Coordinates of C-alpha atoms in Angstrom, one line a residue:
Chain A
M294 CA -28.9 -51.4 29.2
T295 CA -28.8 -47.3 28.9
S296 CA -24.7 -47.2 29.0
P297 CA -23.2 -46.0 25.9
T298 CA -21.0 -49.0 25.6
D299 CA -24.0 -51.2 25.5
A300 CA -25.5 -49.2 22.7
V301 CA -22.4 -49.8 20.8
S302 CA -21.8 -53.7 21.1
A303 CA -25.2 -54.7 21.2
P304 CA -28.1 -53.7 19.1
S305 CA -31.2 -52.1 20.5
T306 CA -33.3 -54.5 18.8
P307 CA -33.4 -58.2 19.1
P308 CA -31.5 -60.1 16.5
G309 CA -34.9 -61.7 14.9
T310 CA -36.3 -58.3 14.3
R311 CA -33.1 -57.0 12.8
R312 CA -33.3 -60.0 10.4
A313 CA -36.7 -59.1 9.1
T314 CA -35.8 -55.7 8.6
G315 CA -33.0 -56.7 6.7
A316 CA -35.3 -58.9 4.4
R317 CA -37.7 -55.8 4.1
F318 CA -34.7 -53.8 3.2
A319 CA -33.6 -56.1 0.4
V320 CA -37.0 -56.6 -1.2
F321 CA -38.0 -53.2 -1.1
W322 CA -34.9 -52.3 -3.4
G323 CA -34.5 -55.7 -5.1
A324 CA -38.4 -56.1 -6.3
P325 CA -39.4 -53.1 -7.8
P326 CA -36.8 -53.2 -10.7
L327 CA -37.5 -57.0 -10.9
I328 CA -41.3 -56.4 -11.3
W329 CA -41.1 -53.8 -13.5
Q330 CA -39.3 -55.3 -16.0
L331 CA -40.9 -58.6 -15.9
A332 CA -44.3 -57.1 -16.4
F333 CA -43.2 -54.7 -19.1
F334 CA -40.6 -56.2 -20.7
L335 CA -40.7 -60.2 -20.3
V336 CA -44.6 -60.4 -20.5
P337 CA -44.7 -58.2 -23.7
L338 CA -42.3 -60.3 -25.6
G339 CA -43.8 -63.5 -24.2
F340 CA -47.2 -62.2 -25.1
L341 CA -45.6 -61.5 -28.8
V342 CA -44.5 -65.2 -28.7
A343 CA -48.0 -66.4 -27.7
M344 CA -49.6 -64.1 -30.0
T345 CA -47.8 -65.7 -33.2
F346 CA -50.7 -68.6 -32.4
W347 CA -53.7 -66.4 -32.3
S348 CA -56.1 -66.3 -34.9
V349 CA -58.0 -63.2 -36.8
K350 CA -61.6 -63.8 -37.4
N351 CA -63.6 -61.1 -38.9
F352 CA -60.6 -58.5 -38.5
R353 CA -61.0 -59.5 -34.4
L354 CA -58.3 -61.1 -32.5
A355 CA -59.0 -64.4 -30.7
P356 CA -56.7 -66.3 -28.4
D357 CA -56.1 -69.8 -30.4
S358 CA -53.4 -72.0 -30.9
T359 CA -52.9 -72.2 -34.6
L360 CA -49.9 -72.5 -36.8
A361 CA -51.3 -70.7 -39.6
N362 CA -49.6 -67.7 -39.0
W363 CA -46.1 -69.1 -39.0
I364 CA -46.9 -71.5 -41.9
F365 CA -48.3 -68.1 -43.8
I366 CA -45.4 -65.9 -43.2
L367 CA -42.6 -68.6 -43.7
N368 CA -44.0 -69.6 -46.9
A369 CA -44.8 -66.0 -48.3
G370 CA -42.5 -64.8 -51.0
F371 CA -42.5 -61.1 -49.6
F372 CA -41.3 -62.4 -46.4
R373 CA -38.4 -64.7 -47.8
S374 CA -37.4 -62.0 -49.8
A375 CA -37.4 -59.3 -47.1
Y376 CA -35.6 -61.7 -45.0
V377 CA -32.5 -62.3 -47.2
Y378 CA -32.4 -58.7 -48.3
T379 CA -32.4 -57.3 -44.6
F380 CA -30.2 -59.9 -43.6
W381 CA -27.5 -58.9 -46.5
L382 CA -28.1 -55.3 -46.0
S383 CA -27.4 -55.4 -42.4
A384 CA -24.3 -57.7 -42.9
L385 CA -23.1 -55.3 -45.7
T386 CA -23.4 -52.4 -43.3
A387 CA -21.6 -54.0 -40.6
V388 CA -18.4 -54.8 -42.6
L389 CA -18.8 -51.5 -44.4
A390 CA -19.1 -49.5 -41.2
S391 CA -16.3 -51.5 -39.4
L392 CA -13.9 -50.9 -42.6
I393 CA -14.8 -47.2 -42.8
A394 CA -14.4 -46.5 -39.1
F395 CA -11.2 -48.2 -38.8
P396 CA -8.9 -45.5 -39.9
A397 CA -10.6 -43.1 -37.8
A398 CA -10.7 -45.2 -35.0
Y399 CA -6.6 -45.8 -35.3
T400 CA -6.3 -42.1 -35.8
L401 CA -8.1 -41.4 -32.5
A402 CA -6.7 -43.9 -30.4
Y403 CA -3.0 -43.4 -31.7
K404 CA -2.1 -40.4 -33.6
V405 CA -3.9 -37.6 -31.8
S406 CA -3.5 -35.9 -28.0
P407 CA -5.5 -37.4 -24.9
A408 CA -7.2 -34.2 -24.9
T409 CA -8.4 -34.4 -28.5
R410 CA -9.4 -38.1 -28.1
R411 CA -11.5 -37.3 -24.9
F412 CA -13.1 -34.2 -27.1
M413 CA -13.8 -36.5 -30.1
I414 CA -15.2 -39.2 -27.8
F415 CA -17.5 -36.8 -26.6
M416 CA -18.7 -35.5 -30.0
L417 CA -19.3 -39.4 -31.0
V418 CA -21.9 -39.3 -28.5
V419 CA -23.6 -36.3 -29.5
P420 CA -25.6 -38.0 -32.5
F421 CA -27.1 -40.4 -30.3
F422 CA -29.0 -37.6 -28.4
T423 CA -30.1 -35.6 -31.9
S424 CA -33.4 -36.9 -33.4
Y425 CA -32.6 -39.8 -35.7
P426 CA -35.7 -39.2 -38.3
V427 CA -34.4 -35.4 -38.3
R428 CA -30.8 -36.5 -39.3
I429 CA -32.5 -38.7 -41.9
Y430 CA -34.7 -36.1 -43.0
S431 CA -31.3 -34.2 -43.6
T432 CA -29.5 -36.7 -45.7
Q433 CA -32.8 -37.0 -47.7
I434 CA -32.4 -33.4 -48.4
F435 CA -28.4 -33.7 -49.0
F436 CA -29.2 -36.5 -51.7
S437 CA -32.4 -35.3 -53.1
P438 CA -32.1 -34.4 -57.1
Q439 CA -31.7 -30.6 -56.3
G440 CA -30.0 -31.1 -53.1
I441 CA -26.3 -30.1 -52.3
I442 CA -24.5 -32.8 -53.1
N443 CA -26.2 -32.8 -57.2
T444 CA -25.8 -29.3 -57.1
V445 CA -21.9 -29.8 -56.5
L446 CA -21.5 -32.8 -58.8
T447 CA -23.7 -32.1 -61.6
P448 CA -21.5 -29.1 -63.2
L449 CA -18.4 -31.4 -62.2
G450 CA -20.2 -33.8 -64.8
L451 CA -20.5 -36.4 -62.1
G452 CA -24.0 -36.1 -61.4
P453 CA -26.8 -36.4 -61.1
L454 CA -26.5 -38.9 -58.4
Q455 CA -29.4 -41.2 -57.7
V456 CA -29.2 -42.4 -54.0
L457 CA -32.6 -41.8 -52.8
N458 CA -35.2 -44.9 -53.1
T459 CA -32.2 -47.3 -53.9
A460 CA -30.4 -49.9 -51.5
T461 CA -27.7 -47.6 -51.7
G462 CA -29.9 -45.0 -49.9
T463 CA -30.7 -47.5 -47.2
I464 CA -26.9 -48.3 -46.8
V465 CA -26.3 -44.5 -46.2
G466 CA -29.1 -44.0 -43.5
Y467 CA -27.5 -47.0 -41.8
M468 CA -24.2 -45.5 -41.7
V469 CA -25.8 -42.2 -40.3
L470 CA -27.2 -44.7 -37.8
V471 CA -24.2 -46.8 -36.9
L472 CA -21.0 -45.0 -37.7
P473 CA -20.9 -43.0 -34.5
L474 CA -21.2 -46.0 -32.5
V475 CA -18.7 -48.1 -34.4
V476 CA -15.9 -45.6 -34.5
L477 CA -16.6 -45.1 -30.7
L478 CA -16.3 -48.8 -29.8
Q479 CA -13.4 -49.5 -32.2
T480 CA -11.7 -46.2 -30.4
F481 CA -11.9 -48.0 -27.0
A482 CA -11.0 -51.4 -28.5
L483 CA -8.0 -50.0 -29.7
S484 CA -6.9 -47.7 -26.7
N485 CA -7.1 -50.8 -24.8
V486 CA -4.6 -52.5 -26.6
P487 CA -1.0 -52.4 -24.6
R488 CA 1.4 -50.1 -25.9
I489 CA 4.0 -52.3 -25.1
L490 CA 2.9 -54.6 -27.7
I491 CA 2.8 -52.3 -30.4
E492 CA 6.4 -51.0 -29.5
A493 CA 7.7 -54.7 -29.1
A494 CA 6.8 -55.4 -32.7
H495 CA 8.3 -51.7 -34.1
N496 CA 11.3 -52.7 -32.2
L497 CA 11.8 -56.0 -33.7
G498 CA 11.1 -54.7 -37.2
C499 CA 7.6 -55.2 -38.0
G500 CA 6.4 -52.7 -40.6
R501 CA 3.5 -50.5 -40.2
L502 CA 0.8 -52.6 -42.0
R503 CA 2.2 -55.6 -40.5
T504 CA 1.7 -54.3 -36.9
I505 CA -1.9 -53.5 -37.4
L506 CA -2.7 -56.8 -38.8
T507 CA -0.8 -59.3 -36.6
V508 CA -0.4 -57.0 -33.5
I509 CA -3.2 -54.3 -33.0
I510 CA -6.1 -56.4 -34.9
P511 CA -6.0 -59.4 -33.1
S512 CA -5.2 -57.8 -29.7
A513 CA -8.5 -55.7 -30.2
R514 CA -10.4 -58.4 -31.7
I515 CA -13.0 -58.8 -29.2
G516 CA -14.0 -54.8 -29.2
L517 CA -13.7 -54.9 -33.0
I518 CA -16.2 -57.8 -33.5
V519 CA -18.4 -56.4 -30.6
A520 CA -18.8 -53.2 -32.6
G521 CA -19.5 -54.7 -35.9
T522 CA -22.2 -56.9 -34.3
F523 CA -23.8 -53.8 -32.8
A524 CA -23.6 -52.5 -36.2
F525 CA -25.8 -55.2 -37.6
V526 CA -28.2 -55.1 -34.7
L527 CA -28.8 -51.7 -35.4
A528 CA -29.2 -51.8 -39.2
F529 CA -31.5 -55.2 -38.6
G530 CA -33.9 -53.5 -36.5
D531 CA -34.0 -49.9 -38.3
Y532 CA -37.1 -48.6 -39.8
V533 CA -36.4 -45.1 -40.7
A534 CA -33.5 -45.5 -43.2
P535 CA -35.2 -48.1 -45.4
V536 CA -38.4 -46.3 -45.4
Y537 CA -36.9 -42.6 -46.1
L538 CA -34.0 -43.2 -47.8
G539 CA -34.5 -46.5 -49.3
G540 CA -38.0 -45.8 -50.4
S541 CA -39.3 -49.0 -48.8
K542 CA -38.6 -51.1 -51.8
P543 CA -38.0 -53.8 -51.5
P544 CA -39.5 -53.5 -48.0
T545 CA -37.1 -54.8 -44.8
L546 CA -38.8 -56.6 -42.2
S547 CA -39.1 -53.9 -39.6
I548 CA -41.1 -52.3 -42.6
L549 CA -43.3 -55.5 -42.9
I550 CA -44.2 -55.5 -39.2
A551 CA -44.9 -51.7 -39.1
D552 CA -47.2 -52.4 -42.1
Q553 CA -49.0 -55.5 -40.7
V554 CA -49.9 -53.6 -37.4
K555 CA -50.6 -49.9 -38.7
S556 CA -52.6 -50.8 -41.8
G557 CA -53.0 -54.3 -42.0
N558 CA -54.1 -54.5 -38.4
N559 CA -52.8 -58.0 -38.5
W560 CA -50.6 -58.4 -35.1
P561 CA -50.1 -62.4 -35.1
R562 CA -48.5 -62.2 -38.3
A563 CA -46.2 -58.6 -37.4
S564 CA -45.7 -60.9 -34.1
V565 CA -44.3 -63.9 -36.5
V566 CA -41.8 -61.3 -38.1
A567 CA -40.6 -59.9 -35.0
V568 CA -40.0 -63.3 -33.1
T569 CA -38.1 -64.4 -36.4
M570 CA -36.2 -61.3 -36.3
I571 CA -35.3 -62.1 -32.5
V572 CA -34.2 -65.4 -33.1
T573 CA -32.1 -64.2 -35.7
L574 CA -30.5 -61.8 -33.9
M575 CA -29.9 -63.7 -30.8
T576 CA -28.0 -66.5 -33.1
V577 CA -25.8 -63.8 -34.7
M578 CA -24.9 -62.4 -31.3
L579 CA -24.1 -65.7 -30.3
V580 CA -22.0 -66.7 -33.4
M581 CA -20.2 -63.4 -33.0
L582 CA -19.5 -63.7 -29.3
G583 CA -18.0 -67.3 -29.9
L584 CA -16.0 -66.0 -32.7
A585 CA -14.7 -63.2 -30.2
Y586 CA -14.3 -65.0 -26.9
G587 CA -13.5 -68.2 -28.9
K588 CA -10.3 -70.0 -29.4
R589 CA -7.5 -67.9 -31.5
G590 CA -8.3 -70.7 -34.2
A591 CA -6.3 -71.8 -37.1
K592 CA -4.9 -68.2 -37.8
R593 CA -2.2 -68.7 -35.5
Chain B
M100 CA 10.3 -38.5 -41.1
S101 CA 8.3 -36.6 -43.6
G102 CA 6.9 -40.2 -44.5
A103 CA 5.3 -40.2 -40.9
V104 CA 3.9 -36.5 -41.1
L105 CA 2.3 -37.1 -44.3
R106 CA 0.7 -40.4 -43.3
R107 CA -0.6 -38.8 -39.9
G108 CA -1.7 -35.7 -41.9
M109 CA -3.9 -38.4 -44.2
L110 CA -5.4 -40.1 -41.6
V111 CA -6.4 -36.8 -39.5
A112 CA -7.8 -35.8 -42.9
Y113 CA -9.8 -38.9 -43.2
T114 CA -11.0 -38.7 -39.6
I115 CA -12.5 -35.3 -40.2
L116 CA -13.9 -36.7 -43.5
V117 CA -15.8 -39.2 -41.3
F118 CA -16.7 -37.0 -38.5
G119 CA -18.0 -34.8 -41.2
F120 CA -20.3 -37.4 -42.8
I121 CA -21.5 -38.2 -39.0
F122 CA -22.1 -34.3 -38.2
A123 CA -23.3 -33.1 -42.0
P124 CA -27.2 -34.0 -41.2
I125 CA -27.0 -32.3 -37.8
V126 CA -25.0 -29.0 -38.8
S127 CA -27.4 -28.7 -41.9
T128 CA -30.6 -29.1 -39.5
I129 CA -29.5 -26.3 -37.3
V130 CA -28.0 -24.2 -40.6
F131 CA -31.3 -24.6 -42.7
S132 CA -33.7 -24.2 -39.5
F133 CA -32.4 -20.4 -39.7
N134 CA -32.8 -20.0 -43.5
A135 CA -35.3 -17.6 -45.2
D136 CA -35.8 -19.9 -48.2
R137 CA -38.2 -22.6 -48.4
F138 CA -36.2 -25.1 -49.9
P139 CA -33.2 -26.1 -48.3
S140 CA -30.2 -25.6 -50.8
L141 CA -27.4 -23.5 -51.4
P142 CA -27.1 -20.6 -51.6
W143 CA -28.5 -19.7 -48.0
G144 CA -31.3 -17.6 -48.2
G145 CA -30.7 -15.4 -45.5
F146 CA -31.5 -15.5 -41.5
S147 CA -35.1 -15.9 -40.5
L148 CA -36.8 -17.3 -37.5
Q149 CA -40.1 -17.8 -39.2
W150 CA -39.7 -21.8 -38.9
Y151 CA -39.4 -21.5 -35.3
E152 CA -42.5 -19.3 -35.1
A153 CA -44.3 -21.6 -37.3
I154 CA -43.6 -24.5 -35.1
F155 CA -44.8 -22.5 -32.0
A156 CA -47.9 -21.4 -33.5
D157 CA -48.7 -24.9 -34.7
D158 CA -50.8 -26.9 -31.8
T159 CA -50.2 -30.5 -32.7
I160 CA -46.5 -29.7 -32.5
K161 CA -47.0 -28.0 -29.2
R162 CA -48.9 -30.7 -27.6
G163 CA -46.2 -33.1 -28.8
L164 CA -43.7 -31.0 -27.2
M165 CA -45.8 -31.0 -23.9
N166 CA -46.2 -34.9 -24.3
S167 CA -42.7 -35.5 -24.9
L168 CA -41.5 -33.4 -21.6
T169 CA -44.2 -35.0 -19.4
V170 CA -43.1 -38.4 -20.4
A171 CA -39.4 -37.7 -20.2
G172 CA -40.0 -36.6 -17.1
A173 CA -41.9 -39.1 -15.7
T174 CA -39.6 -41.8 -17.2
A175 CA -36.7 -39.9 -15.6
L176 CA -38.1 -40.4 -12.0
I177 CA -39.3 -43.9 -12.6
A178 CA -36.1 -45.1 -14.5
T179 CA -33.6 -43.6 -12.2
F180 CA -35.5 -45.1 -9.3
L181 CA -35.3 -48.8 -10.6
G182 CA -31.9 -48.6 -12.1
F183 CA -30.6 -47.1 -8.6
A184 CA -32.5 -50.1 -7.0
A185 CA -31.1 -52.6 -9.5
A186 CA -27.7 -51.0 -9.1
Y187 CA -27.5 -51.0 -5.4
V188 CA -29.0 -54.8 -5.3
D189 CA -26.1 -55.9 -7.7
Y190 CA -23.5 -53.8 -5.4
R191 CA -24.6 -55.1 -1.7
Y192 CA -26.0 -58.8 -2.1
R193 CA -25.3 -61.9 -3.6
F194 CA -28.2 -64.6 -4.5
I195 CA -29.2 -67.2 -6.6
G196 CA -30.4 -66.2 -10.1
K197 CA -28.5 -62.9 -9.8
S198 CA -27.0 -62.9 -13.2
A199 CA -30.7 -63.8 -14.6
Y200 CA -31.8 -60.7 -12.5
L201 CA -29.2 -58.6 -13.7
A202 CA -29.9 -59.5 -17.5
L203 CA -33.2 -58.8 -17.1
V204 CA -32.9 -55.4 -16.0
A205 CA -30.2 -54.8 -18.5
L206 CA -31.2 -56.3 -21.8
P207 CA -33.8 -54.2 -23.0
P208 CA -31.6 -51.7 -24.9
T209 CA -30.5 -54.8 -27.2
V210 CA -33.9 -55.5 -28.3
P211 CA -34.6 -53.6 -31.6
V212 CA -37.1 -50.7 -30.9
V213 CA -39.4 -51.7 -33.6
I214 CA -39.9 -55.4 -31.9
L215 CA -40.2 -53.7 -28.3
G216 CA -42.6 -51.7 -30.0
V217 CA -45.1 -54.4 -31.5
A218 CA -44.7 -56.1 -27.9
M219 CA -45.8 -53.0 -26.0
L220 CA -48.8 -52.3 -28.6
T221 CA -50.0 -55.7 -28.4
F222 CA -49.4 -56.3 -24.5
E223 CA -50.7 -52.8 -23.5
G224 CA -53.8 -53.2 -25.9
R225 CA -54.6 -56.0 -23.8
V226 CA -54.4 -54.4 -20.4
G227 CA -55.9 -51.1 -21.8
L228 CA -52.9 -48.8 -21.6
S229 CA -52.3 -48.3 -25.3
G230 CA -52.8 -44.9 -26.8
T231 CA -52.3 -43.5 -23.4
I232 CA -49.4 -41.3 -21.9
T233 CA -49.0 -44.1 -19.3
G234 CA -48.6 -46.3 -22.0
I235 CA -45.6 -44.3 -23.3
I236 CA -43.9 -43.9 -20.1
V237 CA -44.0 -47.3 -19.1
G238 CA -42.1 -48.4 -22.6
H239 CA -39.5 -45.7 -22.1
V240 CA -38.9 -46.8 -18.6
V241 CA -38.3 -50.6 -19.9
L242 CA -35.6 -48.9 -22.2
S243 CA -33.9 -46.7 -20.0
A244 CA -33.8 -48.0 -16.7
P245 CA -30.5 -50.2 -17.9
F246 CA -28.9 -46.7 -18.6
A247 CA -29.8 -45.5 -15.0
M248 CA -28.6 -48.9 -13.8
A249 CA -25.2 -48.9 -15.4
L250 CA -24.5 -44.9 -14.3
V251 CA -25.1 -45.8 -10.8
R252 CA -23.3 -49.2 -11.0
M253 CA -20.0 -47.1 -11.7
R254 CA -20.4 -44.9 -9.1
L255 CA -20.9 -47.6 -6.4
A256 CA -18.0 -49.3 -7.4
D257 CA -16.0 -46.6 -5.9
L258 CA -17.5 -46.9 -2.6
D259 CA -16.0 -49.3 -0.1
P260 CA -18.2 -52.0 1.2
D261 CA -16.9 -51.9 4.4
I262 CA -18.3 -48.3 4.9
E263 CA -21.8 -49.7 5.0
R264 CA -20.9 -52.6 7.2
A265 CA -19.2 -50.1 9.6
A266 CA -22.6 -48.0 9.8
W267 CA -24.4 -50.7 10.5
N268 CA -22.1 -52.2 13.3
L269 CA -22.3 -48.5 14.8
G270 CA -26.0 -49.1 15.0
A271 CA -27.6 -47.5 12.1
T272 CA -30.4 -49.1 10.4
P273 CA -30.3 -50.1 6.6
W274 CA -32.8 -47.4 6.0
A275 CA -30.5 -44.8 7.7
T276 CA -27.3 -46.1 6.0
M277 CA -28.9 -46.1 2.6
F278 CA -30.0 -42.3 3.0
G279 CA -27.2 -41.2 5.1
V280 CA -24.5 -42.7 3.2
I281 CA -25.3 -44.6 0.0
V282 CA -27.6 -42.1 -1.8
P283 CA -25.6 -38.8 -0.9
F284 CA -22.6 -40.8 -2.2
C285 CA -24.4 -41.5 -5.8
L286 CA -26.2 -38.1 -5.7
P287 CA -24.1 -37.1 -9.0
A288 CA -24.9 -40.3 -10.5
I289 CA -28.3 -40.3 -9.8
L290 CA -28.7 -36.6 -11.0
A291 CA -26.5 -37.8 -14.2
S292 CA -29.1 -40.6 -14.5
L293 CA -32.3 -38.5 -14.5
F294 CA -30.6 -36.2 -17.1
L295 CA -29.7 -39.0 -19.3
T296 CA -32.8 -41.0 -19.0
A297 CA -34.9 -38.0 -19.9
A298 CA -32.9 -37.3 -23.1
V299 CA -33.1 -41.0 -24.0
S300 CA -36.8 -40.9 -23.5
F301 CA -37.1 -37.3 -25.3
D302 CA -35.6 -38.8 -28.5
E303 CA -37.5 -42.2 -28.6
F304 CA -39.7 -42.3 -31.5
M305 CA -40.5 -46.1 -32.6
I306 CA -42.1 -47.4 -29.2
A307 CA -44.1 -44.1 -28.9
W308 CA -45.0 -44.4 -32.6
F309 CA -46.3 -47.9 -31.9
V310 CA -48.1 -47.4 -28.6
S311 CA -49.0 -43.5 -28.5
G312 CA -52.5 -43.2 -30.7
L313 CA -53.5 -39.7 -30.5
N314 CA -51.0 -38.6 -27.7
E315 CA -48.3 -38.2 -30.0
T316 CA -44.8 -37.4 -28.8
L317 CA -42.7 -34.7 -30.7
P318 CA -40.2 -37.3 -32.5
V319 CA -43.7 -39.3 -33.2
R320 CA -45.1 -35.7 -34.8
V321 CA -41.8 -35.5 -36.9
L322 CA -42.0 -39.0 -38.2
A323 CA -45.8 -38.1 -39.4
M324 CA -44.4 -35.1 -41.0
L325 CA -41.6 -36.8 -42.6
Q326 CA -44.2 -38.1 -44.8
G327 CA -45.5 -35.3 -46.1
Q328 CA -43.4 -32.6 -48.2
V329 CA -40.1 -30.9 -47.8
S330 CA -40.6 -28.9 -44.7
P331 CA -38.2 -26.6 -43.4
R332 CA -40.3 -26.6 -39.9
I333 CA -38.8 -30.3 -39.3
N334 CA -35.4 -28.7 -39.4
A335 CA -36.5 -26.1 -36.7
I336 CA -38.2 -28.9 -34.3
G337 CA -34.8 -30.8 -35.0
A338 CA -32.9 -28.0 -33.3
V339 CA -35.3 -27.6 -30.5
V340 CA -34.7 -31.4 -29.8
F341 CA -31.1 -31.0 -30.2
G342 CA -31.0 -28.2 -27.9
V343 CA -32.9 -29.8 -25.1
S344 CA -31.0 -33.3 -25.5
I345 CA -28.0 -31.8 -25.7
T346 CA -28.5 -29.5 -22.6
L347 CA -29.6 -33.1 -20.8
V348 CA -26.6 -34.9 -21.8
V349 CA -24.1 -32.1 -21.0
L350 CA -25.4 -31.5 -17.4
A351 CA -25.1 -35.3 -17.1
Q352 CA -21.7 -35.2 -18.5
M353 CA -20.7 -32.6 -16.3
L354 CA -22.3 -34.3 -13.2
I355 CA -20.1 -37.6 -14.2
G356 CA -16.9 -35.5 -15.2
R357 CA -17.1 -34.0 -11.5
R358 CA -17.2 -37.1 -10.1
L359 CA -14.1 -38.3 -12.3
G360 CA -12.3 -35.3 -11.7
R361 CA -12.8 -35.6 -7.7
T362 CA -11.6 -39.4 -7.9
A363 CA -9.0 -38.1 -9.5
K364 CA -7.6 -36.0 -7.0
E365 CA -8.5 -38.0 -4.2
G366 CA -6.5 -41.1 -5.5

């Protein structure tokens, strides 16, 4: 058993022990991520759902199985209008951001050198690592009555521009949040369109606009839809832009949640709002994925 | 021909405009953090470091910075370990329920942070974690572990699975193979992941806002300051946060970039 050939051909430990080591090894690496995300991601989310059936008695939470929170929130006028407002604003953001980003993504994908493209892509990652509340604070100052934009516009007779504390302000803030990501995802989507398709379209006498509409956009469809969906998801869940640029009026769903938790201390009602948001987002994502990966549809 | 040049020029000009919109708030934060005037307006009031002096003299801000650094450090270590483990399991094993396993690890960033925040608060309130630094770390790990997993998984995609099997056949234990082959191979991705998850944690404000209680992190302090009046100190904090995060991201980028460069040379 001591010769080198034996050591190579036969494992020094019996096969049974080896299998046990293998299993212990797999569990050592597999279990921690599973346990952590179960305990601190899935359980809290499940707890959030359970809490929607709890009751608040004398300002104290009590485990319960009442539908009162659901009935109250779903029938509350302030919730319904906030829901419609948030949904509409986020959808508008997704569409606007997609339209605004497209020419820029098109330029980055087709009109600049690869080195420039790489640099610009790196630049687009930078905003994710700057403090978003600080960026919103800066935007607030830009648009304030004595801010830079109005000091430029007023002498031209175009101002003063009222953006703060309006829905426009909220949209501007959403753009600060989502535009870097949308441009980034669209650039990736357009870069992946096979060049041969575009050249073939040109050779066959297809005009620029027609190439974009009939070749590039359909080929990049999945990426474009994913980009728009991300814009919707980010805007739908954002709290900072509607508070500091939209002035909290009318409130969005995240403002309702924060209010119920921070001042009302009514966690069950906040949970109901949060669960409706999760359900909405899951529905939107499923619909959009169906749209992205589904059949080409009647268009063709 | 000049039509094409004109069109390209217009597209480039438009792109610069879009980038201008994206970067205007960041640039103005940095520029006005050095402004001598109290009010951030044009013309610029001259160079001054007074707002930096003011924030470093403020105990609540200093404490916030310390809390943020503690949380970011701990988050980076735990999230990178968990992300590495999950990436390795995805790389090495096939088992029933694997896609559910991966979804569980990868999904947290798709849930809006405001919802993660409430969920964390209600849950941590029950188990006595809310208001503690540990409570913030727990939430930040959930959010940033998927980024760690993605980075390590990309690196492992370049490792031939047969190498590990060869090591086993030559008599190396799985543990020896792990620390002799897999971990050294993944080292650039592991380091990149440490920096990236630290940066994600350092900037996160919503979960921390719900969970932190009295142990505010720096971004939570900023959120509280936003409710007050115009204060150039926010610019100075923003610039500091920017400096820390960008340093971490550039370090991460350099490590990933080196990997790409090497692969390109080998290929």
